[in-house]
CSV table of C-alpha atoms and ligand atoms in Angstrom, one decimal:
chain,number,residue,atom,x,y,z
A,41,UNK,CA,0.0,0.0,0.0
A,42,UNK,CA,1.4,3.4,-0.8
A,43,UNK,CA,2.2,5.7,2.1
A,44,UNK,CA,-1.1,7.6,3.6
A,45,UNK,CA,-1.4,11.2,3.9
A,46,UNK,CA,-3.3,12.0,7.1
A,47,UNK,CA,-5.3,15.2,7.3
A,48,UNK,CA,-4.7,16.5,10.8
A,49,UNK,CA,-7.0,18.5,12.3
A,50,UNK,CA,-6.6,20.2,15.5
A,51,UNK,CA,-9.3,22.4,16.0
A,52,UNK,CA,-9.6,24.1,19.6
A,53,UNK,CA,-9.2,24.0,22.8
A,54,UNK,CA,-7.4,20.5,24.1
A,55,UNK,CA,-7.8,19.0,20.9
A,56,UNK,CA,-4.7,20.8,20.0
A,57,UNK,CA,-2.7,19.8,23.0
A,58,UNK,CA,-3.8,15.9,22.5
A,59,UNK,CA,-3.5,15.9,18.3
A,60,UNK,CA,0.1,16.5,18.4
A,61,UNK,CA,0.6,14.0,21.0
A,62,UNK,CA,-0.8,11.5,19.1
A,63,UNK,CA,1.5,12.8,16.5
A,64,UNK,CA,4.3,11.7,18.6
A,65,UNK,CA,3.1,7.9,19.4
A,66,UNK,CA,2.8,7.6,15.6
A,67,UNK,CA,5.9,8.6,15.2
A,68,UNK,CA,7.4,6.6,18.1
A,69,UNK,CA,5.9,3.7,16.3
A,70,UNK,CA,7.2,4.0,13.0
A,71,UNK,CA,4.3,4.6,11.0
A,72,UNK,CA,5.3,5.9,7.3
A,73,UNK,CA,2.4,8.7,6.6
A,74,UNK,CA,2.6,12.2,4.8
A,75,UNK,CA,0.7,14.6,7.6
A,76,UNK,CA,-1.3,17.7,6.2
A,77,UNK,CA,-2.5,20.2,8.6
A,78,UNK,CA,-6.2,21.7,8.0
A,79,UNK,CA,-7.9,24.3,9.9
A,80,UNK,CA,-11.2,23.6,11.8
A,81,UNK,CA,-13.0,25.4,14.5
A,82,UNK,CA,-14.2,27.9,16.8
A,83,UNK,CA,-11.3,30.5,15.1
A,84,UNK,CA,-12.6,29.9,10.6
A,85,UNK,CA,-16.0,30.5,12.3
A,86,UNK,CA,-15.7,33.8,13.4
A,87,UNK,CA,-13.3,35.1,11.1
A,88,UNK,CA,-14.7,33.4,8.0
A,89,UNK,CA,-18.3,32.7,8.9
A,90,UNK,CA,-17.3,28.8,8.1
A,91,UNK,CA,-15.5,26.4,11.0
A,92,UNK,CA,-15.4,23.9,8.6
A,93,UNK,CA,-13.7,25.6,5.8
A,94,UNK,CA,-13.9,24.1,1.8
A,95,UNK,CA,-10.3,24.0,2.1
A,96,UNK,CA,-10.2,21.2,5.0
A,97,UNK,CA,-13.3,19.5,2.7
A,98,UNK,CA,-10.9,19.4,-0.2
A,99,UNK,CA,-7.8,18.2,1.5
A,100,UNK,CA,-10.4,15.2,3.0
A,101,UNK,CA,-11.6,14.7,-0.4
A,102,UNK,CA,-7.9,14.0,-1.3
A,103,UNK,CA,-6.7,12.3,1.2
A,104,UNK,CA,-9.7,10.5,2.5
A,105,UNK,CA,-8.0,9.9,6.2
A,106,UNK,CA,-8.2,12.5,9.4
A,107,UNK,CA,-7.5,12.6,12.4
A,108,UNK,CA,-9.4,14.9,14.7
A,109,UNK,CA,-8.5,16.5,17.9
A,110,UNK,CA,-11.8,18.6,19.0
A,111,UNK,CA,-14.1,21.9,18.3
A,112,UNK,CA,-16.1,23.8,20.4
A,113,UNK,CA,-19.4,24.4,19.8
A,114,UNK,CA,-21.7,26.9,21.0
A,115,UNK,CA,-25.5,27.9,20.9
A,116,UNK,CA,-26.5,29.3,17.5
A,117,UNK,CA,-27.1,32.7,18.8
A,118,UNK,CA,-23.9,32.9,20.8
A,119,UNK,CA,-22.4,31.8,17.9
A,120,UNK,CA,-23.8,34.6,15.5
A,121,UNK,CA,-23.0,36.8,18.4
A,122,UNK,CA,-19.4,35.9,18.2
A,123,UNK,CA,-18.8,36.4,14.2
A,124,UNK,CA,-16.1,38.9,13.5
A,125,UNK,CA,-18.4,42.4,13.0
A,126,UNK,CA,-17.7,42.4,9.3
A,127,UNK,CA,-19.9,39.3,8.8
A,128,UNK,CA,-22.6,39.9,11.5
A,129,UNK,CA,-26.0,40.1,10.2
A,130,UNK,CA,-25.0,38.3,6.8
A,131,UNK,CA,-26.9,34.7,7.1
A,132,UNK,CA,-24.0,32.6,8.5
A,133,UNK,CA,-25.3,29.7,10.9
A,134,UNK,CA,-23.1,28.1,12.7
A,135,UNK,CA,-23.2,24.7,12.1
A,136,UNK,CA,-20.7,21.8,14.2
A,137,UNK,CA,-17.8,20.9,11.8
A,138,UNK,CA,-17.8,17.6,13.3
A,139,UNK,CA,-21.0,16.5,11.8
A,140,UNK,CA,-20.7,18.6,8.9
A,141,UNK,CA,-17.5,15.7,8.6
A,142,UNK,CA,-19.7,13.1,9.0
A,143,UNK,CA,-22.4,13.9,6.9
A,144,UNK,CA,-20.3,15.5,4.1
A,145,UNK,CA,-18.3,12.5,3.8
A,146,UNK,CA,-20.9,9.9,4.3
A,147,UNK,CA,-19.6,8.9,7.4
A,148,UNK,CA,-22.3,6.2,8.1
A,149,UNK,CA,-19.9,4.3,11.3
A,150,UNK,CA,-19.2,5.8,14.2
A,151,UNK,CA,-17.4,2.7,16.6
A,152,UNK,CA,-16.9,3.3,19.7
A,153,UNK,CA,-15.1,0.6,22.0
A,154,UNK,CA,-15.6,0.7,25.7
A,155,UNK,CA,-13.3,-1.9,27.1
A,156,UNK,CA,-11.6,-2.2,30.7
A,157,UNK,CA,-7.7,-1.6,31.1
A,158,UNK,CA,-7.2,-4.1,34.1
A,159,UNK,CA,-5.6,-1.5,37.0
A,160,UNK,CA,-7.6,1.7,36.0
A,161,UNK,CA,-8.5,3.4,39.1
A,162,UNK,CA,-11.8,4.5,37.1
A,163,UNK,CA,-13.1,1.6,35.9
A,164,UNK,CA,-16.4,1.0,37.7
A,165,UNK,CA,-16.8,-1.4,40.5
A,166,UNK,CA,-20.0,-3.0,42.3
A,167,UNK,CA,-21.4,-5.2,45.5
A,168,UNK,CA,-21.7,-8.7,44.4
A,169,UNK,CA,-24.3,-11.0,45.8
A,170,UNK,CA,-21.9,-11.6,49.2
A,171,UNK,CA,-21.1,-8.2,50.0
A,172,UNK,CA,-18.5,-8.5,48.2
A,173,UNK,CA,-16.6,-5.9,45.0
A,174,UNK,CA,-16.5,-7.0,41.3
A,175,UNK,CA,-14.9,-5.5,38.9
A,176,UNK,CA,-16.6,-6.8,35.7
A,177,UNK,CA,-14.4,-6.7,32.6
A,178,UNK,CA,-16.3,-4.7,29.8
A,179,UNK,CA,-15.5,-5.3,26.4
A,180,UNK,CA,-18.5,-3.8,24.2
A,181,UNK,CA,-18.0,-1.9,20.8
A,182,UNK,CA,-21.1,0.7,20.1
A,183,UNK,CA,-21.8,1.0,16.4
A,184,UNK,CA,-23.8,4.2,16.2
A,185,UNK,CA,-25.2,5.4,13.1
A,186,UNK,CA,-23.3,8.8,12.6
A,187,UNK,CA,-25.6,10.5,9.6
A,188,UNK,CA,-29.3,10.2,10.1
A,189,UNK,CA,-31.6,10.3,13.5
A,190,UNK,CA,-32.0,13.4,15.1
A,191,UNK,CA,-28.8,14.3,14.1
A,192,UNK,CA,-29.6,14.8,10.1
A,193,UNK,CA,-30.5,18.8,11.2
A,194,UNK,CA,-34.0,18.2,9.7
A,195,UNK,CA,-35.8,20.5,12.3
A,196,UNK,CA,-37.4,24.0,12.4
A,197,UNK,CA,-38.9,26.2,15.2
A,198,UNK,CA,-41.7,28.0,13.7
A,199,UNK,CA,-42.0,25.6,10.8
A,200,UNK,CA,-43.0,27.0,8.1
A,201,UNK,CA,-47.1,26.8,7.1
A,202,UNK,CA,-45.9,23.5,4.0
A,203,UNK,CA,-44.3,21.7,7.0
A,204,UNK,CA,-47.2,21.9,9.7
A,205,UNK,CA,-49.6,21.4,6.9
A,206,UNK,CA,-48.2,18.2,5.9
A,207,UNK,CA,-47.6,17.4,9.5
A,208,UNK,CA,-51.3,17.5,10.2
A,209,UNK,CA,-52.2,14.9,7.9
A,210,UNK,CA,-50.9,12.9,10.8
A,211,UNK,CA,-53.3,11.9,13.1
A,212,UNK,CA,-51.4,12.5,16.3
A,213,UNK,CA,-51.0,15.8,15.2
A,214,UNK,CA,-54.0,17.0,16.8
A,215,UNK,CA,-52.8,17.2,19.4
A,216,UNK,CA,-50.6,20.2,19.2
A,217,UNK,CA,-53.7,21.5,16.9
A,218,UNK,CA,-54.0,24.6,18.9
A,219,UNK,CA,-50.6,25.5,19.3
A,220,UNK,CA,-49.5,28.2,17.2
A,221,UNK,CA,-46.4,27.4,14.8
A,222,UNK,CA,-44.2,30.4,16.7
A,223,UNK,CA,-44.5,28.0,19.5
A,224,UNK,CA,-43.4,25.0,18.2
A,225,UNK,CA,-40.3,23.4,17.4
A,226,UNK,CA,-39.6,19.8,15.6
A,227,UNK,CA,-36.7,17.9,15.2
A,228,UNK,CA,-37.1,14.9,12.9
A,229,UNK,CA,-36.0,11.7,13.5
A,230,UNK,CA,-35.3,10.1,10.3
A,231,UNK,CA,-33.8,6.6,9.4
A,232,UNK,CA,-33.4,5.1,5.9
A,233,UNK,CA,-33.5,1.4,5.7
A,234,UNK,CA,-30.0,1.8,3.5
A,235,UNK,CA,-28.6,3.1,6.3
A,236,UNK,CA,-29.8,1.0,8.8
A,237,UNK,CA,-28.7,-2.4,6.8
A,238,UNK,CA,-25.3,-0.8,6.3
A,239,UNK,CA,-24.5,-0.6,10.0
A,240,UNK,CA,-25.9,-3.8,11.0
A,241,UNK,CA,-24.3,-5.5,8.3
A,242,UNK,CA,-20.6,-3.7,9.3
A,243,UNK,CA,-21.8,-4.6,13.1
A,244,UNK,CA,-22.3,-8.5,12.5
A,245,UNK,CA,-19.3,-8.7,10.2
A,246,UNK,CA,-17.2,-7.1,13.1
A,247,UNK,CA,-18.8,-9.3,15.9
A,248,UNK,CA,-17.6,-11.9,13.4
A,249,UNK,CA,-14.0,-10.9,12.8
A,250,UNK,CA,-13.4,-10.2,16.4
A,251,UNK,CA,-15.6,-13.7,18.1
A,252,UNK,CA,-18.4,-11.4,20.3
A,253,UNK,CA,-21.0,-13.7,20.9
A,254,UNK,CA,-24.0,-10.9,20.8
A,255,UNK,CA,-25.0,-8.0,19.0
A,256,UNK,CA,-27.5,-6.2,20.3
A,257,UNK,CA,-30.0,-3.2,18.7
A,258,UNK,CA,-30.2,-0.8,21.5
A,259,UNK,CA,-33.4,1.6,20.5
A,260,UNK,CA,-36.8,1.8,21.5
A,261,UNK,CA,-38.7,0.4,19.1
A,262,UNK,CA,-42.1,-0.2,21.5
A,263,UNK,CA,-42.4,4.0,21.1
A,264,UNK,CA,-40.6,4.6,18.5
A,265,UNK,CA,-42.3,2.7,16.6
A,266,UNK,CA,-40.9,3.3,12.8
A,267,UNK,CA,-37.7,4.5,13.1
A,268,UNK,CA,-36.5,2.2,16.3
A,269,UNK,CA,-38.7,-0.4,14.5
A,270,UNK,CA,-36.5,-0.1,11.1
A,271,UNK,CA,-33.3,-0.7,12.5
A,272,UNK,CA,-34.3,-3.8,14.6
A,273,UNK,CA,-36.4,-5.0,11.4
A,274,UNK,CA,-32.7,-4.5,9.4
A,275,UNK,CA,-30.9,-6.3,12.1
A,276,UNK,CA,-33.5,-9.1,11.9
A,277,UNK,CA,-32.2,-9.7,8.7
A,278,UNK,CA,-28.9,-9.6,8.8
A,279,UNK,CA,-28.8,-12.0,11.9
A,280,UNK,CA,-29.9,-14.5,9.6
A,281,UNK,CA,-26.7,-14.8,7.9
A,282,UNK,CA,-24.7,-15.1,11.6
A,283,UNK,CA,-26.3,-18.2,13.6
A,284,UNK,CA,-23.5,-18.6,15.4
A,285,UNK,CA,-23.9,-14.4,16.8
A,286,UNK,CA,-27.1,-14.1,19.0
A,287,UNK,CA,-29.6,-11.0,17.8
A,288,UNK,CA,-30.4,-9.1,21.6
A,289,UNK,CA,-32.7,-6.2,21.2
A,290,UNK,CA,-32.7,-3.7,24.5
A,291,UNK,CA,-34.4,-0.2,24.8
A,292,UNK,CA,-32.1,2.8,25.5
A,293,UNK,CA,-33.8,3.3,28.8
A,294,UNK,CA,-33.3,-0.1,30.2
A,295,UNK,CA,-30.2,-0.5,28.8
A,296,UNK,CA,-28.8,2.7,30.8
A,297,UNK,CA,-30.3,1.2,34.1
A,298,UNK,CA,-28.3,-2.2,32.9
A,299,UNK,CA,-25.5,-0.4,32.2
A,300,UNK,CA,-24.5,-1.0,36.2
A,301,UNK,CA,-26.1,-4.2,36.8
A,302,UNK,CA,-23.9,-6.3,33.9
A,303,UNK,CA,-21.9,-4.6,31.1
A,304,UNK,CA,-20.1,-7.7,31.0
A,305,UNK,CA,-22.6,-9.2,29.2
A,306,UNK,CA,-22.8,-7.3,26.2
A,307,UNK,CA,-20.7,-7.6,22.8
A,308,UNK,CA,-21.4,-5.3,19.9
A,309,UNK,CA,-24.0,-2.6,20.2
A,310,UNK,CA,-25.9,-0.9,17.3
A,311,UNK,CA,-28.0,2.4,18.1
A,312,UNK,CA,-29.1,5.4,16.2
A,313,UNK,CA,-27.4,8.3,16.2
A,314,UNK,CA,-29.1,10.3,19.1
A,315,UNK,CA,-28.9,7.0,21.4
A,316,UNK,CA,-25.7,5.7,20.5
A,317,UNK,CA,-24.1,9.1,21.3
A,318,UNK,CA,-26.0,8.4,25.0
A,319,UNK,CA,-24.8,4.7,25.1
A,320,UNK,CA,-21.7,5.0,24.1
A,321,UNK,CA,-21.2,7.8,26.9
A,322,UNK,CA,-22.8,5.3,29.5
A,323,UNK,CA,-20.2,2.2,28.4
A,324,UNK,CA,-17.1,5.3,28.3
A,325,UNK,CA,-18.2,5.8,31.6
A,326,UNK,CA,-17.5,2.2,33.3
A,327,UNK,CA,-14.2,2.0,31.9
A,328,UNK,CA,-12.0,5.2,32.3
A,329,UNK,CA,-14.3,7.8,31.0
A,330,UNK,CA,-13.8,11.0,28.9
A,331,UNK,CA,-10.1,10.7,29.0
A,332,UNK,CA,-9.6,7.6,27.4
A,333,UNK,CA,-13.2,7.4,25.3
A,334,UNK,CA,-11.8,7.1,21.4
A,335,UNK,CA,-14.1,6.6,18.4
A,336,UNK,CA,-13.5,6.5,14.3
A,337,UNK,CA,-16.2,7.7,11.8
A,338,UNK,CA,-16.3,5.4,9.1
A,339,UNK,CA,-17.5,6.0,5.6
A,340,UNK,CA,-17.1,3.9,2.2
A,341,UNK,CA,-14.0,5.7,1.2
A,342,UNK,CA,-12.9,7.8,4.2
A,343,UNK,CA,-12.1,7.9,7.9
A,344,UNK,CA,-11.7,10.3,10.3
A,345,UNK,CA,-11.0,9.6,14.1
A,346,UNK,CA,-11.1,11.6,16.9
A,347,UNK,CA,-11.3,11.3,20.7
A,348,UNK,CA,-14.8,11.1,21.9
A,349,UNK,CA,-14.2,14.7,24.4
A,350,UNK,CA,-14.9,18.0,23.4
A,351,UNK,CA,-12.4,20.9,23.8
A,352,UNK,CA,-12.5,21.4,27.5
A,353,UNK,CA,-11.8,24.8,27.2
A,354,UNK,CA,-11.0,25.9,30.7
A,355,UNK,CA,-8.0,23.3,30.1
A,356,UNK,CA,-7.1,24.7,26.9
A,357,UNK,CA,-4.7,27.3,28.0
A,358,UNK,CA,-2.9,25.8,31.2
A,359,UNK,CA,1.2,26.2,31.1
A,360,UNK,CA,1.5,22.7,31.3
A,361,UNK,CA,-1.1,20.5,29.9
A,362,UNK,CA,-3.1,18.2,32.5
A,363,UNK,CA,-5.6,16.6,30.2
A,364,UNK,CA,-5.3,12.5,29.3
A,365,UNK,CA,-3.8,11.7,25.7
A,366,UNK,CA,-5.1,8.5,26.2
A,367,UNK,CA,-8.3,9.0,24.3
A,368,UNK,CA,-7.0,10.8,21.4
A,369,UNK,CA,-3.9,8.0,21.1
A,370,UNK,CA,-6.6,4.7,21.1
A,371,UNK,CA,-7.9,6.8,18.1
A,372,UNK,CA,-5.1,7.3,16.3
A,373,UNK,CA,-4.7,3.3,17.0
A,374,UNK,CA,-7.9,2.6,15.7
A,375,UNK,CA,-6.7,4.4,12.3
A,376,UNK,CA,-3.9,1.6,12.5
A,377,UNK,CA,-6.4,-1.0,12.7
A,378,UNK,CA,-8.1,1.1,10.0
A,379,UNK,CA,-5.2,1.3,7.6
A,380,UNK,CA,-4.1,-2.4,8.4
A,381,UNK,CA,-1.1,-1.7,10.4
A,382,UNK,CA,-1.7,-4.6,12.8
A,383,UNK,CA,1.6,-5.0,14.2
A,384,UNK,CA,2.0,-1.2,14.9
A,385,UNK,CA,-1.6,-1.3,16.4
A,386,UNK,CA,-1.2,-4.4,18.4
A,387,UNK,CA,1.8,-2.6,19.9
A,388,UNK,CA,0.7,0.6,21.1
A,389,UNK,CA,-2.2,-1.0,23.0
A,390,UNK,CA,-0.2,-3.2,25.0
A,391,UNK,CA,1.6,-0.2,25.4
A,392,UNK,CA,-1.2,1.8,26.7
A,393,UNK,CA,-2.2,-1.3,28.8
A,394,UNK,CA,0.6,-1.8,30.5
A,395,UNK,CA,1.3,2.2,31.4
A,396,UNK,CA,-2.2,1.5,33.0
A,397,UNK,CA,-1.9,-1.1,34.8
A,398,UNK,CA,1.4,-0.2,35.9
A,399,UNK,CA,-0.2,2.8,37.4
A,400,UNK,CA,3.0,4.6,38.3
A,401,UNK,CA,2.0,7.3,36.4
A,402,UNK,CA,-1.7,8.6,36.0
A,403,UNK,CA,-3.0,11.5,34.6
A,404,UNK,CA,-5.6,13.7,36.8
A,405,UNK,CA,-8.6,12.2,35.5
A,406,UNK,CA,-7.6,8.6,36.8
A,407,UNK,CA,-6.4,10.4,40.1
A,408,UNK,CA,-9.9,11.4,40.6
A,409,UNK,CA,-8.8,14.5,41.2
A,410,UNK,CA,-10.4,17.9,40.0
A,411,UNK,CA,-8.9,19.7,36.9
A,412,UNK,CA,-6.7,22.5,38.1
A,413,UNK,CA,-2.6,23.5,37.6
A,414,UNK,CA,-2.3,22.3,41.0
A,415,UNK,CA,-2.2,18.6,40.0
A,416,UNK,CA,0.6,18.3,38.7
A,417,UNK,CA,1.8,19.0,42.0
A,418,UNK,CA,-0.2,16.6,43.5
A,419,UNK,CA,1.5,14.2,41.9
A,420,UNK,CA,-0.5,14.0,38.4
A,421,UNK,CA,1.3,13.9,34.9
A,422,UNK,CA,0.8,16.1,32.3
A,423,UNK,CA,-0.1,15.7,28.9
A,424,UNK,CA,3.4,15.5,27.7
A,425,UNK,CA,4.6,12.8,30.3
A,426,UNK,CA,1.8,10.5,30.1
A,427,UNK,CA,2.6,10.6,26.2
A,428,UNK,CA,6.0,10.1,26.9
A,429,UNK,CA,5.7,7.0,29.2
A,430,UNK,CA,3.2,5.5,26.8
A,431,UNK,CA,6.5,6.2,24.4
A,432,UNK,CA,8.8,4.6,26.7
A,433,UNK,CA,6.7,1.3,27.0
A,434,UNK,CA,7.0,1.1,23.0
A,435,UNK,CA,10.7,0.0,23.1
B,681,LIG,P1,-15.6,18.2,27.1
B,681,LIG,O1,-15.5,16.8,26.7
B,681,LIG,O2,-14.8,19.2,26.4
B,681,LIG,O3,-15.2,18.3,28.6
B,681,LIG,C1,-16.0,17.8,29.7
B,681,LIG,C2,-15.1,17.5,30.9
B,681,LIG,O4,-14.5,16.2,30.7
B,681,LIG,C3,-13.9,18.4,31.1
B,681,LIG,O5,-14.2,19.5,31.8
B,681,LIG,C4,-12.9,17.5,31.7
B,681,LIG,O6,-13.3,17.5,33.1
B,681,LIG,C5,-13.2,16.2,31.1
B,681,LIG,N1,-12.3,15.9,30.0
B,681,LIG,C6,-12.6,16.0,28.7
B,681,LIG,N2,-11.5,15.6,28.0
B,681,LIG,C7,-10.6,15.2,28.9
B,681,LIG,C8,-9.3,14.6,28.8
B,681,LIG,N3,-8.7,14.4,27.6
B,681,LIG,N4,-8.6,14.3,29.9
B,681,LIG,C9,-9.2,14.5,31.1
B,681,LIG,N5,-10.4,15.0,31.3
B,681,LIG,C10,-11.1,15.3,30.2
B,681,LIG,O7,-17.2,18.5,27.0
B,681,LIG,P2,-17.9,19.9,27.4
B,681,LIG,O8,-17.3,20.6,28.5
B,681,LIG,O9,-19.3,19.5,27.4
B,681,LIG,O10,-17.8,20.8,26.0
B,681,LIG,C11,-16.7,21.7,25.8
B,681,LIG,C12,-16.8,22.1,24.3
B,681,LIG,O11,-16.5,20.9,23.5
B,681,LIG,C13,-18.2,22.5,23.9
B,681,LIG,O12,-18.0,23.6,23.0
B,681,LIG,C14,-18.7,21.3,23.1
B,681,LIG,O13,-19.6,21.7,22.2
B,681,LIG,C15,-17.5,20.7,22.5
B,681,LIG,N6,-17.6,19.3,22.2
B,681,LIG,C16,-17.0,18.9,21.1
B,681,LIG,C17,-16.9,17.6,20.7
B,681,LIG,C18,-16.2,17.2,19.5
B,681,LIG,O14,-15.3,17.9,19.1
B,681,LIG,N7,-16.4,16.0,19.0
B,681,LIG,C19,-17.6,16.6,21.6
B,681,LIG,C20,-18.1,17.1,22.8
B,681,LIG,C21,-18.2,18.4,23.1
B,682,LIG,MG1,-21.2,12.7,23.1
């Protein structure tokens, strides 16, 4: 395979502090790629109207690989608010790059993996039967649809009259007959059945390739009737082509209430975009949380992967960095797994494991202590140091 050019893209906040330490593992590690910087974020929004700029779309478009450190995102009014005064009150909207990605690019994937690093002080812990602590050993992938669902940006506050109109030839419409359109706002949740065979197909074909005994379609299908209802109907037939992967089908609700009682017992997840975004928070949660939570987007021809955090920006600016790489280096390993580089990706997990487990050296987050520049003292690492032990382990 020819050498891969990697779109790099920052964007605020942290996710400039952990991108470039990523940088570092991947060059620790050998791996032969051309890096292109593109701009994304909080700063091509107010000074251009546009955080995700056509120039970063055409470098994608080229090089059909990213990695992704982070963007902040604020209200749309804040946002307008915020513009640089030569573009106020000219029609931009501020919409999250992120997504803009994920839908530009058809981005259907989004994986998340949630699994336990034996000898993290975060990873959740309960009473068994005796009285006694368990630490289950979590080891579920979410597969959330990343394009459609409540996500797709189909939604209006004071639809227009074509919209309600139509809406009212829905029954169940009456009952917001009386309200008047200025006071009501819709988001629509819309799945296409494409869509929804694509990601359970990519789910079972995973839960193949990697021996998970269960996938299960975590919706809500008894309310949501059609769109909950498609998925699970799309997973139906799928499973028929795995017999040897058992089909579970859990509602979001449920699921989050299960999330404590036994994690352990889930494999591969499928949800929609709305409640795989919840899920896949809930799993992160159980096993190390925010500062270790990685993710890839996934689309036909192009990948981007990012940590699963946002910007953090009261950490953005510190002297010395105190926020965990971690998450932002298991995505950069999942673009190894991505690109085939097995042996490199193989490597830099163990690598990560064993920094863990080891424990000697733990940023804030897994000291359970609260984010200030006083950690360090207390005996946190920073950015820089956890990325350099993870280097170390390499060797
Ligand atoms: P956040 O993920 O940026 O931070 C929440 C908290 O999690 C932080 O205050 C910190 O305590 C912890 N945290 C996050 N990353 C960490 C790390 N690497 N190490 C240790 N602790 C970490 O979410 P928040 O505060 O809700 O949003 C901040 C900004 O980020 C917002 O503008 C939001 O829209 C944006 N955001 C962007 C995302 C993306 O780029 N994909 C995802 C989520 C939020
Ligand atoms: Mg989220």
């Amino acid at each position: 395979m020819s050498k891969p050019t990697v779109v790099t893209m920052p964007g605020d906040g942290i996710g400039k502090n952990v991108l470039e330490e990523a940088l570092r593992v991947l060059e620790a590690l050998g791996f032969d790629a051309n890096y292109v910087h593109a701009d994304v974020g909080w700063e091509f929004w107010v000074n251009e109207g546009n955080p995700l700029p056509q120039r970063t779309i055409d470098l994608l478009t080229e090089h059909r690989l990213g990695l992704f450190g982070a963007i902040t995102s604020k209200p749309k009014d804040r946002a307008a608010q915020e513009l640089a005064p030569e573009l106020q009150g000219k029609g931009y909207v501020y919409y999250s790059p992120i997504v803009g990605m994920r839908q530009h690019f058809n981005l259907q994937l989004c994986i998340r993996p949630c699994r336990t690093f034996p000898g993290n002080p975060l990873n959740f812990v309960r009473r068994s039967a005796d009285g006694g602590i368990e630490e289950p050993l979590v080891d579920v992938v979410i597969f959330r649809q990343n394009t459609e669902g409540l996500y797709a940006g189909v939604e209006w506050t004071d639809p227009p009259p074509e919209v309600r109109a139509a809406l009212e030839t829905h029954t169940k419409m009456a009952a917001f007959k009386d309200v008047p359109s200025a006071e009501l706002a819709i988001s629509c949740r819309i799945f296409s059945l494409p869509a929804c065979r694509y990601i359970t197909q990519k789910a079972f074909e995973y839960a193949d390739r990697h021996g998970y005994k269960s996938v299960t379609v975590c919706e809500k299908p008894n309310v949501i009737r059609e769109t909950s209802g498609m998925l699970r109907k799309a997973a139906k037939e799928v499973a028929a082509k795995y017999p040897h992967i058992q089909l579970w089908s859990t509602n979001i609700d449920a699921q989050m209430m299960w999330l404590t009682k036994n994690p352990e017992d889930y494999g591969v997840i499928i949800s929609g975009n709305m409640f795989g975004d919840i899920v896949s928070d809930g799993f992160a949660g159980l096993v190390g949380g925010l500062g270790s939570a990685n993710s890839a987007n996934i689309g036909e021809d192009c990948a981007i992967f990012e940590p699963t955090h946002g910007s953090a920006p009261k950490y953005a600016d510190y002297k010395v960095s105190i926020v965990n790489p971690i998450a932002m280096i298991l995505s950069a390993c999942m673009m190894l797994d991505y690109l085939d580089e097995t042996e490199k990706a193989t490597r830099l997990r163990t690598a990560v494991e064993a920094v863990i487990k080891e424990g000697r050296v733990r940023c804030y987050d897994m000291m359970k202590l609260t984010g200030s520049p006083d950690v360090i003292q207390q005996g946190a690492a920073s950015t820089e140091q956890m990325t350099d032990t993870i280097i170390e382990k390499l060797k």
